[in-house]
PDB file of C-alpha atoms in Angstrom:
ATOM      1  CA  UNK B   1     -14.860  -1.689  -5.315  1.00 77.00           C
ATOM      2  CA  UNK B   2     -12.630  -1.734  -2.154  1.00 79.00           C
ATOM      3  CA  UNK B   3     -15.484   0.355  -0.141  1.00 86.00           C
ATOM      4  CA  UNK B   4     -13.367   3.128   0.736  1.00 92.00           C
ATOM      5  CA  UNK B   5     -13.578   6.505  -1.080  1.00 93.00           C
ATOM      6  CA  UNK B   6     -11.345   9.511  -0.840  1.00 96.00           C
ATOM      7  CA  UNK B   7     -11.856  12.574  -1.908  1.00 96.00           C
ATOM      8  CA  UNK B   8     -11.121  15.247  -4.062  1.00 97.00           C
ATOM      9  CA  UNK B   9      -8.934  12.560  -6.200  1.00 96.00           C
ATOM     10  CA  UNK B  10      -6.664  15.394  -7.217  1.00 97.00           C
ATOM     11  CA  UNK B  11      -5.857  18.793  -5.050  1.00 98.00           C
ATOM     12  CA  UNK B  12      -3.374  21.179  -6.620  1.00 98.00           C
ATOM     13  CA  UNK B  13      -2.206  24.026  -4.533  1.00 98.00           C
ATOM     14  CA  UNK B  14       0.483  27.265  -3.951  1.00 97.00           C
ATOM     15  CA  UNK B  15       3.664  26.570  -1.461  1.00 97.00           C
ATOM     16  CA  UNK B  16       2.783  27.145   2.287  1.00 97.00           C
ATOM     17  CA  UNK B  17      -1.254  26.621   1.422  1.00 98.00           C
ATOM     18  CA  UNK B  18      -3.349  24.256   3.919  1.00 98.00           C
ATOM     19  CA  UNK B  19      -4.721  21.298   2.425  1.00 98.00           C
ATOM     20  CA  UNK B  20      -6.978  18.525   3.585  1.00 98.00           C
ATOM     21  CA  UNK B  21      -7.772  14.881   2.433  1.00 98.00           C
ATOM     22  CA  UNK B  22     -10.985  12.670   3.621  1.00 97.00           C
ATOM     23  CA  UNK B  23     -11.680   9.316   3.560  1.00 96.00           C
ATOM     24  CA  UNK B  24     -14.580   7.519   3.753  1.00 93.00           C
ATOM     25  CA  UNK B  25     -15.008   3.435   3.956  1.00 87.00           C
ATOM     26  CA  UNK B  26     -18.250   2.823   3.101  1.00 78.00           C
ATOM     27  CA  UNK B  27     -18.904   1.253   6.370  1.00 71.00           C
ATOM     28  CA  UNK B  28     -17.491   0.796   9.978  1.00 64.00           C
ATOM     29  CA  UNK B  29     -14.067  -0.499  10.145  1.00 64.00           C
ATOM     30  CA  UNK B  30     -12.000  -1.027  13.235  1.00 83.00           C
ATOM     31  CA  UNK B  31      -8.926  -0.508  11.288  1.00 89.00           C
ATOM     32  CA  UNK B  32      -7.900   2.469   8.764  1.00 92.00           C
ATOM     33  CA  UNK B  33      -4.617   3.362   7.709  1.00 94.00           C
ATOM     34  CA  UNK B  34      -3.131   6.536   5.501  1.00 95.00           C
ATOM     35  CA  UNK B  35      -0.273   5.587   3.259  1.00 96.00           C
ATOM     36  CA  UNK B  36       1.570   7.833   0.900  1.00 96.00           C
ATOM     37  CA  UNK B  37       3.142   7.042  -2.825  1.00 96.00           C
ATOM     38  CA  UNK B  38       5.699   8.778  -4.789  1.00 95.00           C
ATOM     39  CA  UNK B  39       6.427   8.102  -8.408  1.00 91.00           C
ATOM     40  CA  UNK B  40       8.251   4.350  -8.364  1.00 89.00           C
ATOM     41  CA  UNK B  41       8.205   4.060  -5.142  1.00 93.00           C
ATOM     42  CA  UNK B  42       5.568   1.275  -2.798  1.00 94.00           C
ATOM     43  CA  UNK B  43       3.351   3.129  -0.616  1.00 95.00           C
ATOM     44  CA  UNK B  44       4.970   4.600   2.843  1.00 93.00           C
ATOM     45  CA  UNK B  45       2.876   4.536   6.150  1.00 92.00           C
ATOM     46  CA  UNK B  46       1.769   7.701   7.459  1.00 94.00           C
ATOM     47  CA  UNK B  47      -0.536   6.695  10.092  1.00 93.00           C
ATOM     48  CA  UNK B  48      -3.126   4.197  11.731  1.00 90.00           C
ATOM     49  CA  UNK B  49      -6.290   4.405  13.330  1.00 90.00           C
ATOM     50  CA  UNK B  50      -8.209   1.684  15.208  1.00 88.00           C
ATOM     51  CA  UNK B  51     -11.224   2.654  15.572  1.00 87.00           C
ATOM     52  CA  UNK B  52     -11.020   6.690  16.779  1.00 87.00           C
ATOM     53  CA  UNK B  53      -8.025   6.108  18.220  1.00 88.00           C
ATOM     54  CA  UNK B  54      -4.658   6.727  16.495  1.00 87.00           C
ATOM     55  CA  UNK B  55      -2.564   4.351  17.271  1.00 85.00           C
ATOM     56  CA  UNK B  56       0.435   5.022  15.909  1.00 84.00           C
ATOM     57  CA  UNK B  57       2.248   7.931  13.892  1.00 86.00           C
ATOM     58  CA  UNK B  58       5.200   7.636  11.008  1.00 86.00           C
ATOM     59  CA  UNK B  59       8.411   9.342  12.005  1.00 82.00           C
ATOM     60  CA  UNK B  60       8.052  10.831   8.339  1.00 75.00           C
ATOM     61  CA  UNK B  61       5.002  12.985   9.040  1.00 78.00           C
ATOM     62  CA  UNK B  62       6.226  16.363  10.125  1.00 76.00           C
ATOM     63  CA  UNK B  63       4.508  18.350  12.517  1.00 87.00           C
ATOM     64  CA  UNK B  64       2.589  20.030   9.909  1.00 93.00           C
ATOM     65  CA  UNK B  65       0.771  16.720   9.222  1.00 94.00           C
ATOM     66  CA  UNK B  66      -2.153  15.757  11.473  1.00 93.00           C
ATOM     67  CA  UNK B  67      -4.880  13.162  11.107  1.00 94.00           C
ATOM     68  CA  UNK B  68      -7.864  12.046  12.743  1.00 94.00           C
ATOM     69  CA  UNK B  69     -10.699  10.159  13.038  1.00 93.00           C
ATOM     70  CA  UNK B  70     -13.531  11.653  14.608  1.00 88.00           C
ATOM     71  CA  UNK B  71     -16.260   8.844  15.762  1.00 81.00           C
ATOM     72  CA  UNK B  72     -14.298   6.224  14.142  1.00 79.00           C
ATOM     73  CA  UNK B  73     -15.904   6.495  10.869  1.00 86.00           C
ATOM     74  CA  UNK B  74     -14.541   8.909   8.429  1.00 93.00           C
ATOM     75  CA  UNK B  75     -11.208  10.144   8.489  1.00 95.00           C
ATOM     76  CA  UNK B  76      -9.351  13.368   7.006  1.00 97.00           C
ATOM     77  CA  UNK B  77      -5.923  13.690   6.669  1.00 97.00           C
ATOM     78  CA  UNK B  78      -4.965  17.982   6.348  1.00 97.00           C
ATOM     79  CA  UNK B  79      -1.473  19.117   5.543  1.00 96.00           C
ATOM     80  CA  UNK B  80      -0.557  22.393   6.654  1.00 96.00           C
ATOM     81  CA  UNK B  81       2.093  24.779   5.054  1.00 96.00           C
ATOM     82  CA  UNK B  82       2.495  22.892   2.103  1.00 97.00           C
ATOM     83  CA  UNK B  83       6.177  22.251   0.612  1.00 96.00           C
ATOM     84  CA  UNK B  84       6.604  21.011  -2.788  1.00 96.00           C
ATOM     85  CA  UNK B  85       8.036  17.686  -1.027  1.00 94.00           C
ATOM     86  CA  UNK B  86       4.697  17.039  -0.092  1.00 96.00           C
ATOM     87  CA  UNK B  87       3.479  16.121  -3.318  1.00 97.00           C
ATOM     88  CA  UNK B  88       2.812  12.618  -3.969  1.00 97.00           C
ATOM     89  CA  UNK B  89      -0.256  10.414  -3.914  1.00 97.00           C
ATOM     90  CA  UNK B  90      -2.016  10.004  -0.759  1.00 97.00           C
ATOM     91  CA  UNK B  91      -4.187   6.362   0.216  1.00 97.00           C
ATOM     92  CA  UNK B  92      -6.349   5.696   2.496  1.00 96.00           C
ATOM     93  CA  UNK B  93      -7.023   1.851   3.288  1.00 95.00           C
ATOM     94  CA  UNK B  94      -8.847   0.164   5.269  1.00 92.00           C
ATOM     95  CA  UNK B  95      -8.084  -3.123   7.185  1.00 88.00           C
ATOM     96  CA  UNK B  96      -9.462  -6.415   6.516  1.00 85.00           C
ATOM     97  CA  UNK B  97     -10.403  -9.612   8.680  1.00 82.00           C
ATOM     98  CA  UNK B  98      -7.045 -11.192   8.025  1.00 81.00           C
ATOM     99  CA  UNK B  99      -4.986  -8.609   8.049  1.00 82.00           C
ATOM    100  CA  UNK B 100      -5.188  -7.479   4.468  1.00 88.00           C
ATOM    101  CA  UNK B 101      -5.308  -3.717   3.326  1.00 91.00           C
ATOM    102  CA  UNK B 102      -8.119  -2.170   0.655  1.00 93.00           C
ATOM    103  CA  UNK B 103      -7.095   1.122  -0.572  1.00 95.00           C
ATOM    104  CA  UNK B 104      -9.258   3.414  -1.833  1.00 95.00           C
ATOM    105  CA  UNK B 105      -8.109   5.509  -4.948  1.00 94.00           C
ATOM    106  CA  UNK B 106      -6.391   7.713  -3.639  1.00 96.00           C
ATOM    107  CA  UNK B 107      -5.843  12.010  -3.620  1.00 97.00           C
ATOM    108  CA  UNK B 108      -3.309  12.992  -5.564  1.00 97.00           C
ATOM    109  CA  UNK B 109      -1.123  16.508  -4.239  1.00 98.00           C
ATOM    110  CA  UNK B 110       0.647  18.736  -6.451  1.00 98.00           C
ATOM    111  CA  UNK B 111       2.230  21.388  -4.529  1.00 98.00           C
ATOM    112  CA  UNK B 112       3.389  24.511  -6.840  1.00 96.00           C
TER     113      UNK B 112
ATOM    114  CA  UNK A   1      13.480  -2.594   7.272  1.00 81.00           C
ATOM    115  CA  UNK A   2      12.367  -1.978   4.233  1.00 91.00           C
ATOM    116  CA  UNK A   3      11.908  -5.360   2.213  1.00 94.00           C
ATOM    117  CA  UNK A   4      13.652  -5.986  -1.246  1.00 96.00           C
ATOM    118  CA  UNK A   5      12.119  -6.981  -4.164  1.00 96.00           C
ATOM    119  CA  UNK A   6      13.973  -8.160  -7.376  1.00 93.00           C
ATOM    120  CA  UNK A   7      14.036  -7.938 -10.212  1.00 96.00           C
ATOM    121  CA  UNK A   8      12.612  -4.255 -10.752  1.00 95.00           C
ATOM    122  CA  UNK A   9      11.297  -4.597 -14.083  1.00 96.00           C
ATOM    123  CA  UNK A  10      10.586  -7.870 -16.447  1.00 96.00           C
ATOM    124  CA  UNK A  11       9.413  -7.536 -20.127  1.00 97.00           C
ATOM    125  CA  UNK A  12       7.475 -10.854 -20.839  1.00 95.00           C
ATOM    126  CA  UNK A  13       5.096 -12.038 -23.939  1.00 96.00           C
ATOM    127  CA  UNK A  14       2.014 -13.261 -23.249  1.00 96.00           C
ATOM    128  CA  UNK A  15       1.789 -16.973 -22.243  1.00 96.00           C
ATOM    129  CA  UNK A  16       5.393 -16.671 -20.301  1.00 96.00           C
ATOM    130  CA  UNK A  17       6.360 -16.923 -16.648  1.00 96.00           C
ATOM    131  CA  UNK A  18       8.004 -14.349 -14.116  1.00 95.00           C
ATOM    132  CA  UNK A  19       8.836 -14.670 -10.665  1.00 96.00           C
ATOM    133  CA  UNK A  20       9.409 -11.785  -7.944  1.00 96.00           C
ATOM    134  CA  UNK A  21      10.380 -12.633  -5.316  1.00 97.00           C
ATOM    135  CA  UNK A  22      10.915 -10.112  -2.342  1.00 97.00           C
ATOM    136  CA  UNK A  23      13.693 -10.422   0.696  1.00 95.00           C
ATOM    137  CA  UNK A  24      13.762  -9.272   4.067  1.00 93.00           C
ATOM    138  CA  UNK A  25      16.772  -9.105   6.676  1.00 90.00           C
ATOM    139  CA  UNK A  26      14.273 -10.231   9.662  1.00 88.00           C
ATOM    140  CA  UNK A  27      11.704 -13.011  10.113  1.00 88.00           C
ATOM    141  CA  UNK A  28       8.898 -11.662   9.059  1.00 90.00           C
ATOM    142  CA  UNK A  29       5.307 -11.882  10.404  1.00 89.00           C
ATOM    143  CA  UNK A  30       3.199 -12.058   7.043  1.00 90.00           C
ATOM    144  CA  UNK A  31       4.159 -11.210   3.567  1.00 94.00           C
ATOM    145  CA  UNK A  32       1.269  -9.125   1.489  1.00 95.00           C
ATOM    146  CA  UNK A  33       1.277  -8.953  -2.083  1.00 96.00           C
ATOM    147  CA  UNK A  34      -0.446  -6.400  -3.867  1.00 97.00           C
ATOM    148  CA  UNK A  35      -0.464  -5.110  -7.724  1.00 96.00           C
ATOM    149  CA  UNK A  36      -0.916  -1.811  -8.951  1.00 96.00           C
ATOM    150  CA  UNK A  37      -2.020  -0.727 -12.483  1.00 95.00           C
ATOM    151  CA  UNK A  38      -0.832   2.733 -13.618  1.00 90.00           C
ATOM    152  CA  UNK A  39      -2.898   5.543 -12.086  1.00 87.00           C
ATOM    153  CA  UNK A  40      -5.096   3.206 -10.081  1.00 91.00           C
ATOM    154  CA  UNK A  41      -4.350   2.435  -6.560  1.00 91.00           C
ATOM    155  CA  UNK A  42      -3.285  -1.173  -5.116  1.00 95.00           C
ATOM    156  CA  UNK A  43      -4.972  -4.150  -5.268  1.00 95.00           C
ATOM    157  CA  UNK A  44      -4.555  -7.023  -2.687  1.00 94.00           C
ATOM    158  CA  UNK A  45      -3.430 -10.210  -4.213  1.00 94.00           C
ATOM    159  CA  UNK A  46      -2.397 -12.848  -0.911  1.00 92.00           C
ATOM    160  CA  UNK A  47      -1.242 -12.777   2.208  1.00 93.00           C
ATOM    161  CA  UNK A  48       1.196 -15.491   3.573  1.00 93.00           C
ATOM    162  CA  UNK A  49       2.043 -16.334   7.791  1.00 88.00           C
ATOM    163  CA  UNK A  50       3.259 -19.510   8.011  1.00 85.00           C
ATOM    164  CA  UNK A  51       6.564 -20.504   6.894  1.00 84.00           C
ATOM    165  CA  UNK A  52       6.899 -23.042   4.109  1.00 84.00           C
ATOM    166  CA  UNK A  53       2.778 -21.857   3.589  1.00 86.00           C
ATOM    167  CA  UNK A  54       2.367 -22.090  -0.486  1.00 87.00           C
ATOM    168  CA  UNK A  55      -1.289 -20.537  -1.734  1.00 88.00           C
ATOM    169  CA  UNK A  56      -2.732 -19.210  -4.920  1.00 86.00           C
ATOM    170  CA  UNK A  57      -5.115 -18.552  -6.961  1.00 79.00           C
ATOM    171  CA  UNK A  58      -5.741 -18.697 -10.968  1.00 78.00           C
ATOM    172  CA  UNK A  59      -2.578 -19.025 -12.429  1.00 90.00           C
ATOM    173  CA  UNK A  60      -1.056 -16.474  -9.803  1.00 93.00           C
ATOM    174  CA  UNK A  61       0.872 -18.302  -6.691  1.00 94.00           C
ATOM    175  CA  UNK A  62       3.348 -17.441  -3.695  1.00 95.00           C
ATOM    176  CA  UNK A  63       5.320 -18.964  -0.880  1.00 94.00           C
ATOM    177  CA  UNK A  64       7.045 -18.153   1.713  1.00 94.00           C
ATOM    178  CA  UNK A  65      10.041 -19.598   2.714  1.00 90.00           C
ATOM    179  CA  UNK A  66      10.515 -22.030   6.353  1.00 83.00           C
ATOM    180  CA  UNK A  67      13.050 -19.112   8.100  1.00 87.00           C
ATOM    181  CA  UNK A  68      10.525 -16.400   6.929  1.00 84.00           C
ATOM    182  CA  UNK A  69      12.737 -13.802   5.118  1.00 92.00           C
ATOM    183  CA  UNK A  70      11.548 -14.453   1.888  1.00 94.00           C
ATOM    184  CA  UNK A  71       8.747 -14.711  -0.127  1.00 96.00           C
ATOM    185  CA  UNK A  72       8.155 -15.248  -4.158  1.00 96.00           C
ATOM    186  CA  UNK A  73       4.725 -14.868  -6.408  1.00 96.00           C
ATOM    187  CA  UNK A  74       4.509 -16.617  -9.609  1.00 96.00           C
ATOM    188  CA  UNK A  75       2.395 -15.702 -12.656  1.00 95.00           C
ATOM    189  CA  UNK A  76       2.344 -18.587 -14.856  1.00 94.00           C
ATOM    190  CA  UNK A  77       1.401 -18.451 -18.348  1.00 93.00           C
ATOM    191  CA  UNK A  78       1.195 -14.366 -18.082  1.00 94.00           C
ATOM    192  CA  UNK A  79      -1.777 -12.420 -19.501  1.00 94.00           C
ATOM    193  CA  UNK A  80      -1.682  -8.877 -20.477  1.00 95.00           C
ATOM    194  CA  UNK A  81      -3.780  -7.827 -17.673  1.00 94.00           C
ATOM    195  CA  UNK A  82      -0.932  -9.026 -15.611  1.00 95.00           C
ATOM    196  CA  UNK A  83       1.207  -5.709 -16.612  1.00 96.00           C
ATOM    197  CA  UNK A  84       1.257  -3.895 -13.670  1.00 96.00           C
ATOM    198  CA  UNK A  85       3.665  -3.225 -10.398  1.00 97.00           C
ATOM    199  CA  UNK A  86       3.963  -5.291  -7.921  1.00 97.00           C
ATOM    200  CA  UNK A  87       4.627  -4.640  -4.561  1.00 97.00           C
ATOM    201  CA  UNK A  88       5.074  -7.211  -1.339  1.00 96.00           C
ATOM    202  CA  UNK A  89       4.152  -5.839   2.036  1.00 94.00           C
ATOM    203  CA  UNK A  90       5.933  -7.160   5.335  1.00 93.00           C
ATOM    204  CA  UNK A  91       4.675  -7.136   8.492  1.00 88.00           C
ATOM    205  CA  UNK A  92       7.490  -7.588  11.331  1.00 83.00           C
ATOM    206  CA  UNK A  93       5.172  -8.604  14.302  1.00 73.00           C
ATOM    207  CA  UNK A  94       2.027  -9.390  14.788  1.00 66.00           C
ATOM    208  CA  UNK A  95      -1.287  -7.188  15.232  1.00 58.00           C
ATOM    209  CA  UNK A  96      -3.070  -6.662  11.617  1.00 51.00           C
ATOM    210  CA  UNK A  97      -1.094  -4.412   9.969  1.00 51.00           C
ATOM    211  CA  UNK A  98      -0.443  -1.574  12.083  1.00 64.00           C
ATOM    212  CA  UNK A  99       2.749  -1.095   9.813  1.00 77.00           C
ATOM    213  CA  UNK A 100       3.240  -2.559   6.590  1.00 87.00           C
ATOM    214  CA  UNK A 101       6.352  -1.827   5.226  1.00 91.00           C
ATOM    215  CA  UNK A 102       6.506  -2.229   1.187  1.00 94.00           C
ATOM    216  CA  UNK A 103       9.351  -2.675  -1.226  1.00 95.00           C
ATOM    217  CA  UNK A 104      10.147  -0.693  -4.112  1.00 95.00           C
ATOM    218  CA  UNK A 105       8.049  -2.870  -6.479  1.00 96.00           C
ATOM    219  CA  UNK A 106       8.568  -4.720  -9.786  1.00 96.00           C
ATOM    220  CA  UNK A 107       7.152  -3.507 -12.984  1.00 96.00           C
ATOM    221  CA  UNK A 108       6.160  -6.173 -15.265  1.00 96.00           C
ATOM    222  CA  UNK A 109       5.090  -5.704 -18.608  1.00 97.00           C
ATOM    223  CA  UNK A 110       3.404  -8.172 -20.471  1.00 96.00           C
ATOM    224  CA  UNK A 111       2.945  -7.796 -24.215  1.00 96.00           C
ATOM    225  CA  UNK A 112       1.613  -9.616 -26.766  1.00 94.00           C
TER     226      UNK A 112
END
């Protein structure tokens, strides 16, 4: 158990629909990152948060991506006008004392 | 800046030994290894920082060479729950992972 939950583990939805993605480490932590996977590829980085704040932003995430992190505990990551280039596995992680990441399982997209 | 692993994909038997070993073009920061079972998400393995720093665990070790642009894991003596991808993680500066970039991964499969 990494202590970080996401949820729904699997959203499939139409071209141009709105979709959103939580997180939730199971408790406070400073650091939490989004990270997304395509088939054979490592994880990219979307985005970072220490504590609310977000720190810093991936040149890959489009305008229609936005994340936050309201009260620096939870954090939802919502994609809006979906394209079917958006599907892919999304992680959340958060950071550990020495610099390590814990990922949680993940939300997998499947735009139609 | 994305680092490069090789090889992409080793075949073993149970009881043999593989090496990945994963290159960057820049002195890195810290090297993160993680593996990642199909369908699950990433687990941490190590981190490394210091150049010529050797650490490990079981009968899974890495290093990381004295310039810094290179690190290898070892699995020794491979078990079938070794089968899995591996993926190193590079960190170019310091500050916790605000950015880890990750290769493409290795897949290993371990039979028996």
């Amino acid at each position: 158990d990494t202590g970080v939950s996401q949820d729904p583990r699997h959203k499939i939805t139409k071209r141009g629909q709105n979709v959103t993605f939580r997180c939730d480490p199971i408790s406070e932590h400073n650091r939490l990152y989004w990270y997304r996977q395509t088939l054979g590829q490592g994880p990219e980085f979307l985005t970072y948060f220490q504590n609310e704040a977000q720190l810093e932003k991936s040149r890959l995430l489009s305008d229609r991506f936005s994340a936050e992190r309201p009260k620096g505990s939870f954090s939802t990551l919502e994609i809006q006008r979906t394209e079917q280039g958006d599907s892919a596995m999304y992680l959340c992680a958060r950071g550990g004392n020495t610099g390590e990441l814990f990922f949680g399982e993940g939300s997998r997209l499947t735009v139609l | 800046q994305q680092p490069v692993q090789s090889p992409q994909a080793v075949i073993l038997r149970e009881g043999e030994d593989a090496v990945i070993n994963c290159s960057s073009s820049k002195a890195l920061y810290s090297v993160h290894w993680y593996r990642q079972k199909h369908g699950e998400a990433p687990v941490f393995l190590m981190i490394l920082l210091k150049g010529g720093e050797q650490k490990g665990h079981d009968k899974i070790s890495a290093s990381f060479n004295e310039k810094k642009q290179q690190s290898s894991l070892y699995l020794t003596a491979s078990q079938l729950s070794y089968s899995g991808t591996y993926f190193c993680g590079t960190e170019l500066t310091q500050g916790g992972s605000e950015k880890l970039v990750f290769g493409k991964g290795m897949k290993l499969t371990v039979n028996p």
